[in-house]
Coordinates of C-alpha atoms in Angstrom, one line a residue:
X32 CA 1.9 -6.0 -1.6
X33 CA 4.4 -8.9 -1.6
X34 CA 1.6 -11.4 -2.2
X35 CA 0.0 -9.3 -4.9
X36 CA 3.4 -9.8 -6.6
X37 CA 2.8 -13.4 -6.5
X38 CA 5.1 -14.3 -3.5
X39 CA 4.0 -16.7 -0.7
X40 CA 4.1 -14.9 2.8
X41 CA 3.9 -17.0 5.9
X42 CA 1.7 -16.3 8.0
X43 CA -0.5 -14.6 5.3
X44 CA -1.5 -11.1 5.5
X45 CA -5.0 -10.7 6.7
X46 CA -7.7 -8.0 6.5
X47 CA -11.5 -8.4 6.3
X48 CA -14.0 -7.0 3.9
X49 CA -16.2 -4.4 5.8
X50 CA -13.7 -4.5 8.8
X51 CA -14.8 -0.8 9.6
X52 CA -18.5 -1.5 10.3
X53 CA -21.4 -1.9 12.7
X54 CA -20.2 -4.7 14.6
X55 CA -17.7 -2.4 16.2
X56 CA -19.0 -0.2 19.0
X57 CA -16.5 2.7 18.1
X58 CA -17.9 2.7 14.6
X59 CA -21.5 3.1 15.7
X60 CA -20.5 6.0 17.9
X61 CA -18.8 7.7 15.0
X62 CA -21.7 6.8 12.6
X63 CA -24.0 8.6 15.1
X64 CA -22.0 11.7 15.0
X65 CA -21.7 11.9 11.3
X66 CA -25.6 11.9 10.6
X67 CA -26.2 10.2 7.3
X68 CA -24.3 7.5 5.8
X69 CA -23.1 9.6 2.8
X70 CA -22.0 12.3 5.3
X71 CA -19.8 9.6 6.9
X72 CA -18.3 8.6 3.4
X73 CA -17.7 12.4 2.4
X74 CA -16.4 13.9 5.8
X75 CA -12.6 13.0 5.7
X76 CA -12.4 13.4 9.5
X77 CA -15.2 10.8 10.0
X78 CA -14.1 8.5 7.0
X79 CA -10.3 8.4 8.3
X80 CA -11.5 7.6 11.9
X81 CA -13.7 4.7 11.0
X82 CA -11.1 3.3 8.5
X83 CA -8.5 3.4 11.2
X84 CA -10.6 1.9 14.0
X85 CA -10.2 -1.8 12.9
X86 CA -6.5 -1.2 12.2
X87 CA -6.0 0.1 16.1
X88 CA -8.1 -2.7 17.3
X89 CA -6.8 -5.8 15.4
X90 CA -3.5 -4.6 13.5
X91 CA -4.7 -5.9 10.2
X92 CA -2.2 -5.9 7.4
X93 CA -4.4 -3.6 5.3
X94 CA -6.8 -0.9 5.7
X95 CA -9.6 -0.3 3.1
X96 CA -10.9 3.2 2.5
X97 CA -14.2 3.7 4.1
X98 CA -16.5 4.8 1.4
X99 CA -19.3 3.0 -0.8
X100 CA -19.5 1.6 -4.3
X101 CA -22.4 4.0 -5.0
X102 CA -20.4 7.2 -4.6
X103 CA -20.0 7.1 -8.5
X104 CA -23.6 7.1 -9.2
X105 CA -24.1 9.8 -6.5
X106 CA -21.4 11.9 -8.2
X107 CA -23.1 11.9 -11.7
X108 CA -26.5 13.1 -10.3
X109 CA -28.5 9.9 -9.6
X110 CA -29.8 10.9 -6.2
X111 CA -28.4 8.3 -4.0
X112 CA -29.7 8.0 -0.5
X113 CA -29.4 5.5 2.2
X114 CA -32.6 4.8 4.0
X115 CA -32.7 3.0 7.3
X116 CA -34.1 -0.6 6.9
X117 CA -34.4 -0.4 3.0
X118 CA -30.7 0.0 2.0
X119 CA -29.5 2.3 -0.9
X120 CA -32.1 4.1 -3.1
X121 CA -31.6 5.7 -6.4
X122 CA -33.5 7.3 -9.3
X123 CA -34.1 4.4 -11.6
X124 CA -32.4 4.9 -15.0
X125 CA -34.4 4.7 -18.2
X126 CA -33.1 3.7 -21.6
X127 CA -33.9 7.2 -22.7
X128 CA -31.5 8.7 -20.2
X129 CA -28.4 6.7 -21.1
X130 CA -27.2 8.9 -23.8
X131 CA -27.2 12.0 -21.5
X132 CA -25.7 9.9 -18.7
X133 CA -22.8 8.8 -20.7
X134 CA -21.8 12.5 -21.1
X135 CA -21.4 13.0 -17.3
X136 CA -18.0 13.4 -15.5
X137 CA -17.1 12.8 -11.8
X138 CA -16.4 16.5 -11.4
X139 CA -15.4 17.6 -7.8
X140 CA -18.0 15.6 -5.8
X141 CA -15.3 12.8 -4.9
X142 CA -12.6 15.3 -3.7
X143 CA -13.4 14.4 0.0
X144 CA -12.8 10.7 -0.8
X145 CA -9.2 11.7 -2.3
X146 CA -8.7 13.7 1.0
X147 CA -9.4 10.7 3.0
X148 CA -6.9 8.5 1.2
X149 CA -4.3 11.2 1.5
X150 CA -4.9 11.6 5.3
X151 CA -4.9 7.8 5.8
X152 CA -1.7 7.2 4.1
X153 CA -0.1 9.8 6.4
X154 CA -1.7 8.3 9.5
X155 CA -1.3 4.5 8.9
X156 CA 1.8 2.6 9.8
X157 CA 4.2 2.3 6.8
X158 CA 3.8 -1.4 6.7
X159 CA 0.0 -1.3 6.6
X160 CA -1.2 -1.5 3.0
X161 CA -3.9 1.0 2.1
X162 CA -6.5 -0.4 -0.3
X163 CA -8.8 1.8 -2.5
X164 CA -11.7 0.4 -4.3
X165 CA -14.7 0.9 -6.6
X166 CA -17.7 -1.1 -7.6
X167 CA -17.7 -3.1 -10.9
X168 CA -19.7 -1.8 -13.7
X169 CA -22.3 -4.6 -13.8
X170 CA -23.0 -4.2 -10.0
X171 CA -23.1 -0.4 -10.4
X172 CA -25.4 -0.8 -13.3
X173 CA -27.9 -3.1 -11.3
X174 CA -28.5 -0.3 -8.9
X175 CA -28.9 2.3 -11.6
X176 CA -31.4 0.4 -13.5
X177 CA -33.6 -0.9 -10.5
X178 CA -33.0 2.0 -8.4
X179 CA -32.4 -0.4 -5.4
X180 CA -31.0 -3.7 -4.7
X181 CA -33.1 -6.7 -5.8
X182 CA -32.6 -10.5 -4.9
X183 CA -31.5 -11.6 -8.4
X184 CA -31.0 -8.4 -10.4
X185 CA -33.7 -9.5 -12.8
X186 CA -34.4 -5.6 -13.8
X187 CA -30.8 -5.2 -15.0
X188 CA -30.6 -8.5 -16.7
X189 CA -34.1 -7.9 -18.5
X190 CA -32.8 -4.4 -19.5
X191 CA -29.6 -5.9 -20.8
X192 CA -31.5 -8.2 -23.1
X193 CA -34.0 -5.8 -24.3
X194 CA -31.5 -2.9 -24.9
X195 CA -28.2 -4.5 -25.5
X196 CA -26.4 -1.5 -27.3
X197 CA -27.4 1.0 -24.6
X198 CA -26.6 -1.3 -21.9
X199 CA -23.0 -1.8 -23.4
X200 CA -22.5 1.9 -23.7
X201 CA -23.8 2.3 -20.0
X202 CA -21.2 -0.3 -18.8
X203 CA -18.3 1.4 -20.8
X204 CA -19.1 4.8 -19.4
X205 CA -19.2 3.3 -15.7
X206 CA -16.0 1.6 -16.4
X207 CA -14.3 4.7 -17.6
X208 CA -15.6 6.7 -14.7
X209 CA -14.4 3.9 -12.3
X210 CA -10.9 4.0 -13.9
X211 CA -10.5 7.6 -13.3
X212 CA -11.7 7.3 -9.8
X213 CA -9.2 4.6 -9.1
X214 CA -6.4 6.4 -10.6
X215 CA -7.2 9.3 -8.3
X216 CA -7.1 7.1 -5.3
X217 CA -3.7 5.6 -6.2
X218 CA -2.5 9.1 -6.9
X219 CA -3.7 10.2 -3.4
X220 CA -1.9 7.3 -1.8
X221 CA -3.7 4.0 -2.3
X222 CA -1.1 1.1 -2.4
X223 CA -3.4 -1.1 -4.3
X224 CA -7.2 -1.3 -5.3
X225 CA -10.1 -3.7 -5.4
X226 CA -12.9 -3.9 -7.8
X227 CA -16.1 -5.4 -6.2
X228 CA -18.6 -7.1 -8.5
X229 CA -21.1 -8.1 -5.7
X230 CA -23.6 -9.3 -8.2
X231 CA -21.6 -11.2 -10.7
X232 CA -23.1 -14.3 -9.5
X233 CA -26.5 -13.8 -11.0
X234 CA -25.1 -14.0 -14.6
X235 CA -24.8 -16.8 -17.1
X236 CA -21.7 -17.7 -19.0
X237 CA -22.1 -15.4 -21.9
X238 CA -23.3 -12.4 -19.8
X239 CA -20.6 -13.0 -17.3
X240 CA -18.1 -12.5 -20.4
X241 CA -20.0 -9.5 -21.6
X242 CA -20.9 -7.6 -18.4
X243 CA -18.5 -8.8 -15.6
X244 CA -15.2 -9.6 -17.6
X245 CA -14.9 -7.0 -20.3
X246 CA -15.9 -4.0 -18.2
X247 CA -13.4 -4.9 -15.4
X248 CA -10.8 -5.5 -18.0
X249 CA -11.5 -2.1 -19.5
X250 CA -11.0 -0.6 -16.0
X251 CA -7.6 -2.5 -15.3
X252 CA -6.4 -1.5 -18.8
X253 CA -7.1 2.1 -18.4
X254 CA -5.6 2.2 -14.7
X255 CA -2.6 0.4 -15.8
X256 CA -2.0 2.5 -19.0
X257 CA -1.9 5.6 -16.5
X258 CA -0.2 3.9 -13.8
X259 CA 1.7 0.9 -15.1
X260 CA 2.6 -0.5 -11.5
X261 CA -1.0 -0.6 -10.2
X262 CA -1.9 -3.6 -8.2
X263 CA -5.5 -4.7 -8.5
X264 CA -7.6 -7.3 -6.9
X265 CA -10.8 -8.3 -8.6
X266 CA -13.7 -9.8 -6.8
X267 CA -16.6 -11.5 -8.6
X268 CA -18.9 -12.8 -5.9
X269 CA -20.8 -16.0 -6.8
X270 CA -19.0 -16.5 -10.0
X271 CA -18.1 -20.1 -9.2
X272 CA -16.6 -22.0 -11.9
X273 CA -16.4 -18.9 -14.2
X274 CA -13.5 -17.7 -12.0
X275 CA -11.3 -20.3 -13.9
X276 CA -10.5 -17.9 -16.7
X277 CA -11.2 -14.6 -14.7
X278 CA -7.8 -13.7 -13.8
X279 CA -6.4 -14.1 -17.2
X280 CA -9.3 -12.4 -18.9
X281 CA -9.2 -9.4 -16.5
X282 CA -5.6 -9.3 -15.9
X283 CA -6.1 -8.8 -12.1
X284 CA -3.1 -9.4 -9.8
X285 CA -5.3 -11.4 -7.4
X286 CA -8.8 -12.7 -7.5
X287 CA -11.2 -12.6 -4.5
X288 CA -13.0 -15.8 -3.6
X289 CA -16.4 -16.0 -1.9
X290 CA -17.0 -18.8 0.7
X291 CA -18.8 -21.0 -2.0
X292 CA -15.6 -21.6 -3.8
X293 CA -14.3 -25.1 -3.1
X294 CA -10.8 -25.0 -1.6
X295 CA -9.7 -27.6 -4.2
X296 CA -10.7 -25.3 -6.9
X297 CA -9.2 -22.2 -5.1
X298 CA -5.8 -24.3 -5.0
X299 CA -6.1 -24.7 -8.9
X300 CA -6.7 -20.8 -9.2
X301 CA -3.9 -20.1 -6.9
X302 CA -1.3 -21.8 -9.4
X303 CA -1.8 -18.6 -11.7
X304 CA -1.4 -16.1 -8.8
X305 CA -2.6 -14.6 -5.5
X306 CA -6.0 -15.6 -4.2
X307 CA -8.0 -13.6 -1.5
X308 CA -10.6 -15.2 0.8
X309 CA -12.5 -17.0 1.5
X310 CA -13.9 -17.6 5.2
X311 CA -17.6 -17.8 5.5
X312 CA -18.7 -14.6 7.4
X313 CA -21.2 -16.7 9.4
X314 CA -18.2 -18.6 10.9
X315 CA -17.2 -15.2 12.5
X316 CA -20.7 -15.0 14.0
X317 CA -20.6 -18.6 15.3
X318 CA -17.0 -18.3 16.8
X319 CA -15.4 -21.2 18.6
X320 CA -14.9 -24.4 16.9
X321 CA -16.7 -23.4 13.7
X322 CA -14.4 -20.5 13.3
X323 CA -11.2 -22.3 14.0
X324 CA -12.1 -25.2 11.7
X325 CA -12.7 -22.7 8.9
X326 CA -9.4 -20.8 9.4
X327 CA -7.4 -23.9 9.6
X328 CA -8.9 -25.6 6.3
X329 CA -8.1 -22.4 4.3
X330 CA -4.5 -22.1 5.8
X331 CA -3.9 -25.9 5.2
X332 CA -5.0 -25.8 1.6
X333 CA -3.9 -22.4 0.5
X334 CA -1.3 -21.4 3.1
X335 CA 1.7 -22.6 1.1
X336 CA 0.9 -20.4 -1.9
X337 CA 0.2 -16.6 -2.6
X338 CA -2.8 -16.0 -0.1
X339 CA -4.5 -12.9 1.3
X340 CA -6.7 -14.2 4.2
X341 CA -10.0 -12.6 4.1
X342 CA -13.7 -13.5 4.4
X343 CA -15.8 -14.7 1.5
X344 CA -17.9 -11.4 1.7
X345 CA -18.2 -8.7 4.3
X346 CA -18.4 -9.1 8.0
X347 CA -21.9 -8.7 9.4
X348 CA -23.0 -6.5 12.1
X349 CA -23.9 -9.4 14.5
X350 CA -20.1 -10.5 14.5
X351 CA -18.5 -10.6 17.9
X352 CA -15.4 -8.4 18.0
X353 CA -13.8 -11.0 20.1
X354 CA -14.1 -13.4 17.4
X355 CA -12.3 -11.3 15.1
X356 CA -9.6 -11.1 17.7
X357 CA -9.6 -14.9 17.6
X358 CA -9.3 -15.0 13.8
X359 CA -6.5 -12.7 13.6
X360 CA -4.5 -14.5 16.3
X361 CA -5.3 -18.0 14.7
X362 CA -4.2 -16.8 11.2
X363 CA -0.9 -15.4 12.5
X364 CA -0.2 -18.7 14.7
X365 CA -0.5 -16.8 18.0
X366 CA -2.3 -17.7 21.3
X367 CA -6.1 -17.9 20.9

């Protein structure tokens, strides 16, 4: 929370995206008990347990609510399901459905998520930050339109060119639902929230402004209007040079950086406030020298400014838990 205020903390706080996940044996055991992936997200007992597992094991400085970015499409009736080997599947959205969709509300579907946040804040150590999150409107829209993930989000890009007014209306509605969702998470006990724009990197300059910047700014404005002190991290994966004005344009307190962002550029971005990232997740898989060198380079370049140490995207299932122990110890300057 100090870093989100723009302060430099040494050693920097550390957490990892997807720190609760399949690389941990205890997660796999809980996942097997829960049944479906959405049952895991919507059952507070299980969601609390998997959120706490990496905190118990590694003592990270932040816990992030265990859920998924697609709970908002699920809450508004888009028939979200997670199929083994093929990822999330939804009912594809047609242009004729957008007017009806923009009248939908979240309702009570996400009450279990807020209950999970309340329980986590009670169970976590006081010094451990609790992060809530949502998906950014552009990324959510890519799944709504295609009905599944695609390599370059061509279906959503084409839809946006062919139906610009309808697409803008869709993004505004997702932004409004997302803001309401984040406000409820904050009211339930989240200390800060992160907005994940996992597919920002497929957008050109004009489209990035329209589809990645403006909707995220809309969310942040609405959250701050309701909760003026809210602390917000925005992560536009793959945005590269377009990150130069992303913080100012969105008014995020911190910006997340993927592993492709050069550290020299990250240093420039850090002059305006906190940055988060940006170790390549494959270094955690590799371990050893590759891991150490990656950590040291980030600390050397960014450690003298406001930094939240993290990966440049989520930890992968093949990561060795022992390598995460090594990572945390090295970031904190302890024995390896």
